[in-house]
């Protein structure tokens, strides 16, 4: 088993106990691999299905050391891992994807600079650390534009739109004093993503291009196949493949992109982990994004990324999870609930994937 970090019967450590950690642990179990979840939140839904879990702070060196000692390799379900945490764990066990990917993608300014260095298009952007910076950036990029915190934002959090008439001081105050970035508004015809996976040998594979629909800045639906041309899909796959290779990445990552009216693709964000827009792969592919991530980080051969069915994945947000009974009765629907105890507005409680005969 040369190169295998986690064989059947071994243990994969997972940082983060949310729904992504839960689904990674479920995929690991299908391969005979045990999971040990590490998360400071005692209500973590991944704890419900893990073989073992540790509820401790990410800054607790003793707990981290004990966690590392108990596993064969470590991965994560979210990208905002403290640098000190990653350093402690990396000194004891393989941490994959490697810390370099975290360092590159955790900061929007660093991420966009990296993508541009590969010759890949993004929205125009400027760093913003002061009111003067913001005024200068708005003058250069125009309105509307989008002001975002450089770190920790997701699902529309940590960002605000600068519109004609917007007060710049108020917009900057919404950043809470954190370093920010201003991005030019991209007039797009579609929002898409590609989920890619890369193994130890450098071989990379991509799942089909997904067209994404958002509501209140939160992903609502992912649809595959997209309505976009083969030319656009080839462009998007090539971008994801170039990024995952440049990061020397092992595991699954997702690249979110805009498609403009002239059919050009621009990168919006990179997620160095399994991704919401790849949940459809659980039901429409032989090997899901979760299983392929586990395979990659454990040193196994990658599985197929081919799609056998068309699919529409719909997130169950807040109270919409209460429709689970009707959804479960649909003959072509697969319901995935995350075991969260309280449905709150904007909270992802589960998803449902409807599959259909493959059309292309």
CSV table of C-alpha atoms in Angstrom, one decimal:
chain,number,residue,atom,x,y,z
A,1,UNK,CA,0.0,0.0,0.0
A,2,UNK,CA,2.8,2.4,-1.0
A,3,UNK,CA,1.7,6.0,-0.6
A,4,UNK,CA,-1.5,5.2,1.3
A,5,UNK,CA,-1.8,7.4,4.4
A,6,UNK,CA,-5.0,6.0,5.7
A,7,UNK,CA,-5.8,2.4,4.9
A,8,UNK,CA,-9.2,0.7,5.7
A,9,UNK,CA,-9.4,0.5,9.4
A,10,UNK,CA,-7.3,3.7,9.8
A,11,UNK,CA,-8.5,7.0,11.1
A,12,UNK,CA,-9.0,10.3,9.3
A,13,UNK,CA,-9.0,13.5,11.4
A,14,UNK,CA,-11.4,16.2,10.3
A,15,UNK,CA,-11.2,19.8,11.5
A,16,UNK,CA,-14.7,21.2,11.7
A,17,UNK,CA,-18.0,19.6,12.8
A,18,UNK,CA,-20.6,21.2,10.4
A,19,UNK,CA,-22.5,19.5,7.6
A,20,UNK,CA,-19.4,19.2,5.4
A,21,UNK,CA,-17.5,17.4,8.1
A,22,UNK,CA,-20.5,15.2,8.7
A,23,UNK,CA,-20.7,14.2,5.0
A,24,UNK,CA,-16.9,13.6,4.8
A,25,UNK,CA,-17.2,11.3,7.8
A,26,UNK,CA,-20.0,9.4,6.1
A,27,UNK,CA,-18.0,9.0,2.9
A,28,UNK,CA,-15.0,7.8,4.9
A,29,UNK,CA,-17.2,5.2,6.7
A,30,UNK,CA,-18.2,3.8,3.3
A,31,UNK,CA,-14.5,3.1,2.6
A,32,UNK,CA,-14.0,1.4,6.0
A,33,UNK,CA,-12.1,4.5,7.4
A,34,UNK,CA,-12.9,5.8,10.9
A,35,UNK,CA,-13.3,9.5,11.6
A,36,UNK,CA,-12.2,11.7,14.5
A,37,UNK,CA,-13.9,15.1,14.4
A,38,UNK,CA,-12.3,18.2,16.1
A,39,UNK,CA,-14.5,21.2,16.7
A,40,UNK,CA,-15.1,23.7,19.5
A,41,UNK,CA,-18.9,23.7,19.1
A,42,UNK,CA,-20.5,21.1,21.3
A,43,UNK,CA,-23.6,21.0,19.1
A,44,UNK,CA,-21.7,20.1,15.9
A,45,UNK,CA,-23.8,17.9,13.7
A,46,UNK,CA,-20.8,15.8,12.6
A,47,UNK,CA,-20.3,14.6,16.2
A,48,UNK,CA,-23.5,12.6,15.8
A,49,UNK,CA,-21.9,10.2,13.3
A,50,UNK,CA,-18.2,10.3,14.1
A,51,UNK,CA,-16.4,7.3,15.5
A,52,UNK,CA,-14.7,9.8,17.9
A,53,UNK,CA,-14.8,13.5,18.5
A,54,UNK,CA,-13.0,16.2,20.4
A,55,UNK,CA,-14.8,19.3,21.5
A,56,UNK,CA,-12.0,21.8,22.2
A,57,UNK,CA,-10.7,25.2,21.0
A,58,UNK,CA,-8.6,25.4,17.9
A,59,UNK,CA,-6.1,27.3,20.1
A,60,UNK,CA,-5.7,24.4,22.7
A,61,UNK,CA,-2.2,22.9,22.0
A,62,UNK,CA,-2.7,19.9,24.3
A,63,UNK,CA,-6.0,18.9,22.7
A,64,UNK,CA,-4.6,19.4,19.3
A,65,UNK,CA,-1.6,17.3,20.1
A,66,UNK,CA,-3.8,14.5,21.4
A,67,UNK,CA,-6.0,14.7,18.4
A,68,UNK,CA,-3.1,14.4,16.0
A,69,UNK,CA,-1.7,11.4,17.9
A,70,UNK,CA,-5.0,9.6,17.4
A,71,UNK,CA,-5.3,9.9,13.6
A,72,UNK,CA,-3.3,8.9,10.5
A,73,UNK,CA,-3.9,12.1,8.5
A,74,UNK,CA,-5.9,15.3,8.9
A,75,UNK,CA,-8.2,17.3,6.6
A,76,UNK,CA,-10.7,20.1,7.2
A,77,UNK,CA,-14.2,21.2,6.2
A,78,UNK,CA,-13.6,24.9,6.3
A,79,UNK,CA,-10.7,27.2,5.3
A,80,UNK,CA,-10.4,29.7,8.2
A,81,UNK,CA,-8.2,27.5,10.3
A,82,UNK,CA,-5.9,29.5,12.6
A,83,UNK,CA,-2.3,29.4,11.3
A,84,UNK,CA,-1.0,28.2,14.7
A,85,UNK,CA,-3.5,25.3,14.6
A,86,UNK,CA,-2.3,24.2,11.2
A,87,UNK,CA,1.3,24.5,12.3
A,88,UNK,CA,0.9,22.3,15.4
A,89,UNK,CA,-1.0,19.6,13.5
A,90,UNK,CA,1.3,19.7,10.4
A,91,UNK,CA,4.3,19.0,12.6
A,92,UNK,CA,2.7,15.8,13.8
A,93,UNK,CA,0.6,14.4,10.9
A,94,UNK,CA,0.0,15.0,7.2
A,95,UNK,CA,-2.5,17.9,6.8
A,96,UNK,CA,-4.2,17.9,3.4
A,97,UNK,CA,-4.9,20.0,1.5
A,98,UNK,CA,-1.6,21.6,2.4
A,99,UNK,CA,-1.4,24.7,4.5
A,100,UNK,CA,-0.3,26.7,1.4
A,101,UNK,CA,-3.8,26.4,0.0
A,102,UNK,CA,-5.2,27.8,3.2
A,103,UNK,CA,-2.8,30.7,3.2
A,104,UNK,CA,-3.6,31.6,-0.4
A,105,UNK,CA,-7.4,31.3,-0.3
A,106,UNK,CA,-8.2,32.6,3.3
A,107,UNK,CA,-7.5,36.2,2.2
A,108,UNK,CA,-9.5,37.5,-0.7
A,109,UNK,CA,-6.7,39.9,-1.7
A,110,UNK,CA,-4.1,37.2,-1.7
A,111,UNK,CA,-6.4,34.8,-3.5
A,112,UNK,CA,-7.3,37.2,-6.3
A,113,UNK,CA,-3.6,38.2,-6.7
A,114,UNK,CA,-2.7,34.5,-7.1
A,115,UNK,CA,-5.4,33.9,-9.7
A,116,UNK,CA,-4.3,36.9,-11.7
A,117,UNK,CA,-0.7,35.6,-11.6
A,118,UNK,CA,-1.9,32.6,-13.5
A,119,UNK,CA,-3.3,34.7,-16.3
A,120,UNK,CA,-6.9,34.0,-15.2
A,121,UNK,CA,-9.4,36.8,-15.2
A,122,UNK,CA,-11.2,38.2,-12.1
A,123,UNK,CA,-13.1,41.3,-11.2
A,124,UNK,CA,-10.9,44.4,-10.9
A,125,UNK,CA,-10.0,44.9,-7.2
A,126,UNK,CA,-8.3,47.2,-4.8
A,127,UNK,CA,-7.1,46.8,-1.2
A,128,UNK,CA,-9.0,48.9,1.3
A,129,UNK,CA,-7.5,49.7,4.7
A,130,UNK,CA,-8.8,53.2,5.3
A,131,UNK,CA,-11.5,55.7,4.2
A,132,UNK,CA,-9.0,57.3,1.8
A,133,UNK,CA,-8.3,53.8,0.3
A,134,UNK,CA,-12.0,53.3,-0.2
A,135,UNK,CA,-12.6,56.7,-1.8
A,136,UNK,CA,-9.7,56.1,-4.2
A,137,UNK,CA,-10.9,52.5,-5.0
A,138,UNK,CA,-14.5,53.7,-5.7
A,139,UNK,CA,-13.1,56.4,-8.0
A,140,UNK,CA,-11.2,53.8,-9.9
A,141,UNK,CA,-13.7,51.0,-10.0
A,142,UNK,CA,-16.9,52.9,-10.1
A,143,UNK,CA,-20.4,52.2,-8.7
A,144,UNK,CA,-21.9,49.7,-8.2
A,145,UNK,CA,-19.0,47.9,-6.6
A,146,UNK,CA,-18.7,45.4,-3.7
A,147,UNK,CA,-16.8,46.0,-0.5
A,148,UNK,CA,-15.8,42.8,1.3
A,149,UNK,CA,-13.8,41.8,4.3
A,150,UNK,CA,-10.6,40.1,3.2
A,151,UNK,CA,-11.2,37.2,5.6
A,152,UNK,CA,-14.0,35.1,7.1
A,153,UNK,CA,-16.9,36.2,4.9
A,154,UNK,CA,-19.4,33.6,3.4
A,155,UNK,CA,-23.0,33.4,2.3
A,156,UNK,CA,-23.1,37.2,1.9
A,157,UNK,CA,-21.7,38.0,5.3
A,158,UNK,CA,-18.9,40.6,5.6
A,159,UNK,CA,-19.8,42.4,2.4
A,160,UNK,CA,-21.9,45.4,1.2
A,161,UNK,CA,-22.7,46.9,-2.2
A,162,UNK,CA,-21.4,50.5,-2.9
A,163,UNK,CA,-24.2,52.0,-4.9
A,164,UNK,CA,-24.7,55.5,-6.3
A,165,UNK,CA,-25.4,57.6,-3.2
A,166,UNK,CA,-24.0,55.1,-0.7
A,167,UNK,CA,-22.2,56.6,2.2
A,168,UNK,CA,-18.6,55.4,2.2
A,169,UNK,CA,-18.1,55.9,5.9
A,170,UNK,CA,-21.1,53.7,6.7
A,171,UNK,CA,-20.0,51.0,4.2
A,172,UNK,CA,-16.5,50.9,5.8
A,173,UNK,CA,-18.0,50.7,9.3
A,174,UNK,CA,-19.9,47.6,8.3
A,175,UNK,CA,-16.5,45.9,7.8
A,176,UNK,CA,-16.0,46.1,11.6
A,177,UNK,CA,-12.4,47.5,11.3
A,178,UNK,CA,-11.2,44.5,9.4
A,179,UNK,CA,-9.0,44.8,6.3
A,180,UNK,CA,-11.2,44.9,3.2
A,181,UNK,CA,-11.1,44.7,-0.6
A,182,UNK,CA,-13.2,46.5,-3.1
A,183,UNK,CA,-14.3,44.5,-6.2
A,184,UNK,CA,-15.7,46.0,-9.4
A,185,UNK,CA,-19.2,44.8,-10.2
A,186,UNK,CA,-19.2,42.1,-12.9
A,187,UNK,CA,-22.3,42.1,-15.1
A,188,UNK,CA,-22.8,38.4,-15.5
A,189,UNK,CA,-25.3,36.2,-17.3
A,190,UNK,CA,-24.7,33.2,-15.0
A,191,UNK,CA,-22.9,32.1,-11.9
A,192,UNK,CA,-21.2,28.7,-12.2
A,193,UNK,CA,-18.8,26.5,-10.4
A,194,UNK,CA,-16.5,23.6,-11.1
A,195,UNK,CA,-15.5,21.1,-8.4
A,196,UNK,CA,-12.1,19.5,-9.0
A,197,UNK,CA,-10.1,16.8,-7.3
A,198,UNK,CA,-6.3,16.1,-7.5
A,199,UNK,CA,-4.4,13.2,-6.1
A,200,UNK,CA,-0.8,12.6,-4.9
A,201,UNK,CA,0.4,11.8,-8.5
A,202,UNK,CA,-0.7,15.2,-9.8
A,203,UNK,CA,-3.6,13.8,-11.8
A,204,UNK,CA,-6.6,16.1,-11.6
A,205,UNK,CA,-10.2,15.5,-12.6
A,206,UNK,CA,-13.2,17.8,-12.7
A,207,UNK,CA,-16.9,17.3,-12.2
A,208,UNK,CA,-19.3,18.8,-14.7
A,209,UNK,CA,-19.9,22.5,-14.8
A,210,UNK,CA,-22.7,23.6,-12.5
A,211,UNK,CA,-25.0,26.5,-12.9
A,212,UNK,CA,-25.9,28.1,-9.5
A,213,UNK,CA,-28.8,30.2,-8.4
A,214,UNK,CA,-28.6,32.3,-5.3
A,215,UNK,CA,-31.2,33.9,-3.0
A,216,UNK,CA,-30.2,36.5,-0.4
A,217,UNK,CA,-26.5,35.7,-1.2
A,218,UNK,CA,-27.0,32.1,-0.2
A,219,UNK,CA,-26.8,29.2,-2.7
A,220,UNK,CA,-30.4,28.1,-3.5
A,221,UNK,CA,-30.0,25.7,-6.3
A,222,UNK,CA,-27.2,23.9,-8.3
A,223,UNK,CA,-28.2,22.6,-11.7
A,224,UNK,CA,-26.3,20.2,-13.9
A,225,UNK,CA,-26.0,20.1,-16.8
A,226,UNK,CA,-25.8,23.9,-17.1
A,227,UNK,CA,-27.5,25.7,-20.0
A,228,UNK,CA,-24.1,27.1,-21.1
A,229,UNK,CA,-22.1,26.1,-24.1
A,230,UNK,CA,-19.4,23.5,-24.3
A,231,UNK,CA,-16.9,26.3,-25.0
A,232,UNK,CA,-17.8,27.9,-21.6
A,233,UNK,CA,-17.6,24.6,-19.8
A,234,UNK,CA,-14.2,23.8,-21.3
A,235,UNK,CA,-13.0,27.2,-20.3
A,236,UNK,CA,-14.2,26.7,-16.7
A,237,UNK,CA,-12.8,23.2,-16.4
A,238,UNK,CA,-9.4,24.5,-17.6
A,239,UNK,CA,-9.4,27.3,-15.1
A,240,UNK,CA,-10.1,24.9,-12.2
A,241,UNK,CA,-7.5,22.5,-13.4
A,242,UNK,CA,-4.9,25.2,-13.7
A,243,UNK,CA,-5.6,26.5,-10.2
A,244,UNK,CA,-5.5,23.1,-8.5
A,245,UNK,CA,-2.2,22.3,-10.1
A,246,UNK,CA,-0.7,25.7,-9.3
A,247,UNK,CA,-1.5,25.1,-5.6
A,248,UNK,CA,0.1,21.6,-5.7
A,249,UNK,CA,-3.2,20.7,-4.1
A,250,UNK,CA,-4.3,17.2,-2.9
A,251,UNK,CA,-8.1,16.9,-2.3
A,252,UNK,CA,-11.2,18.6,-3.6
A,253,UNK,CA,-11.6,22.3,-4.2
A,254,UNK,CA,-14.3,24.4,-5.9
A,255,UNK,CA,-13.9,27.4,-8.1
A,256,UNK,CA,-16.9,29.8,-8.2
A,257,UNK,CA,-17.0,31.8,-11.4
A,258,UNK,CA,-19.0,34.4,-13.3
A,259,UNK,CA,-19.9,34.0,-17.0
A,260,UNK,CA,-20.2,37.3,-18.8
A,261,UNK,CA,-22.5,38.1,-21.8
A,262,UNK,CA,-19.5,37.7,-24.2
A,263,UNK,CA,-19.1,34.1,-22.8
A,264,UNK,CA,-15.9,34.8,-20.9
A,265,UNK,CA,-15.3,33.2,-17.5
A,266,UNK,CA,-14.0,35.1,-14.5
A,267,UNK,CA,-13.1,33.6,-11.1
A,268,UNK,CA,-15.0,34.9,-8.1
A,269,UNK,CA,-13.8,32.7,-5.3
A,270,UNK,CA,-11.9,29.5,-4.5
A,271,UNK,CA,-13.0,27.2,-1.8
A,272,UNK,CA,-10.2,24.8,-0.7
A,273,UNK,CA,-12.6,22.1,0.5
A,274,UNK,CA,-15.7,20.2,-0.5
A,275,UNK,CA,-18.4,22.6,-1.6
A,276,UNK,CA,-22.2,23.2,-1.4
A,277,UNK,CA,-22.4,23.4,-5.2
A,278,UNK,CA,-21.0,19.8,-5.4
A,279,UNK,CA,-23.6,18.1,-3.2
A,280,UNK,CA,-25.4,16.9,-6.3
A,281,UNK,CA,-22.5,14.5,-6.9
A,282,UNK,CA,-23.8,12.3,-4.0
A,283,UNK,CA,-26.7,11.1,-6.2
A,284,UNK,CA,-25.8,11.9,-9.8
A,285,UNK,CA,-22.2,10.5,-9.8
A,286,UNK,CA,-20.7,7.1,-9.1
A,287,UNK,CA,-18.2,8.7,-6.7
A,288,UNK,CA,-19.2,11.9,-4.9
A,289,UNK,CA,-17.0,14.9,-4.1
A,290,UNK,CA,-16.9,13.7,-0.5
A,291,UNK,CA,-15.6,10.2,-1.3
A,292,UNK,CA,-13.1,11.6,-3.8
A,293,UNK,CA,-11.8,14.1,-1.2
A,294,UNK,CA,-11.4,11.2,1.3
A,295,UNK,CA,-9.7,9.1,-1.3
A,296,UNK,CA,-7.3,11.9,-2.3
A,297,UNK,CA,-6.2,12.9,1.3
A,298,UNK,CA,-5.9,9.3,2.4
A,299,UNK,CA,-3.6,8.4,-0.6
A,300,UNK,CA,-6.1,6.2,-2.4
A,301,UNK,CA,-6.7,6.2,-6.2
A,302,UNK,CA,-9.2,8.8,-7.3
A,303,UNK,CA,-12.7,7.7,-8.4
A,304,UNK,CA,-14.6,8.6,-11.4
A,305,UNK,CA,-16.1,12.2,-11.7
A,306,UNK,CA,-18.5,11.2,-14.5
A,307,UNK,CA,-22.1,12.0,-14.1
A,308,UNK,CA,-24.8,9.4,-14.8
A,309,UNK,CA,-27.9,11.6,-14.3
A,310,UNK,CA,-29.0,15.2,-14.6
A,311,UNK,CA,-29.5,16.8,-11.2
A,312,UNK,CA,-31.0,19.8,-9.4
A,313,UNK,CA,-29.8,20.3,-5.8
A,314,UNK,CA,-31.9,22.6,-3.6
A,315,UNK,CA,-30.7,23.8,-0.3
A,316,UNK,CA,-33.1,23.5,2.6
A,317,UNK,CA,-32.7,26.9,4.4
A,318,UNK,CA,-34.3,27.7,7.7
A,319,UNK,CA,-37.9,26.6,8.0
A,320,UNK,CA,-37.9,25.1,4.5
A,321,UNK,CA,-36.5,21.9,6.2
A,322,UNK,CA,-40.0,21.4,7.6
A,323,UNK,CA,-41.1,20.1,4.2
A,324,UNK,CA,-38.9,17.0,4.6
A,325,UNK,CA,-41.9,14.6,4.6
A,326,UNK,CA,-43.3,15.8,1.3
A,327,UNK,CA,-39.8,15.8,-0.2
A,328,UNK,CA,-39.1,12.3,1.0
A,329,UNK,CA,-42.2,11.1,-0.8
A,330,UNK,CA,-41.0,12.3,-4.2
A,331,UNK,CA,-39.9,9.3,-6.3
A,332,UNK,CA,-36.8,11.1,-7.8
A,333,UNK,CA,-35.7,13.0,-4.8
A,334,UNK,CA,-33.0,12.2,-2.2
A,335,UNK,CA,-33.2,14.1,1.1
A,336,UNK,CA,-30.1,14.9,3.1
A,337,UNK,CA,-30.7,16.4,6.6
A,338,UNK,CA,-27.8,17.7,8.7
A,339,UNK,CA,-29.0,16.9,12.2
A,340,UNK,CA,-29.1,20.5,13.3
A,341,UNK,CA,-31.5,21.0,16.2
A,342,UNK,CA,-32.6,24.6,15.5
A,343,UNK,CA,-33.8,26.0,12.2
A,344,UNK,CA,-32.9,29.7,11.9
A,345,UNK,CA,-33.3,32.1,9.0
A,346,UNK,CA,-30.4,31.7,6.6
A,347,UNK,CA,-29.2,28.5,8.2
A,348,UNK,CA,-28.5,25.5,6.0
A,349,UNK,CA,-30.5,22.6,7.5
A,350,UNK,CA,-30.1,20.1,4.6
A,351,UNK,CA,-30.6,19.7,0.9
A,352,UNK,CA,-32.6,17.7,-1.5
A,353,UNK,CA,-31.3,16.4,-4.9
A,354,UNK,CA,-33.7,15.5,-7.6
A,355,UNK,CA,-32.2,13.4,-10.4
A,356,UNK,CA,-33.4,12.9,-14.0
A,357,UNK,CA,-32.3,10.9,-17.0
A,358,UNK,CA,-29.1,12.2,-18.4
A,359,UNK,CA,-29.7,14.4,-21.5
A,360,UNK,CA,-26.1,15.4,-22.3
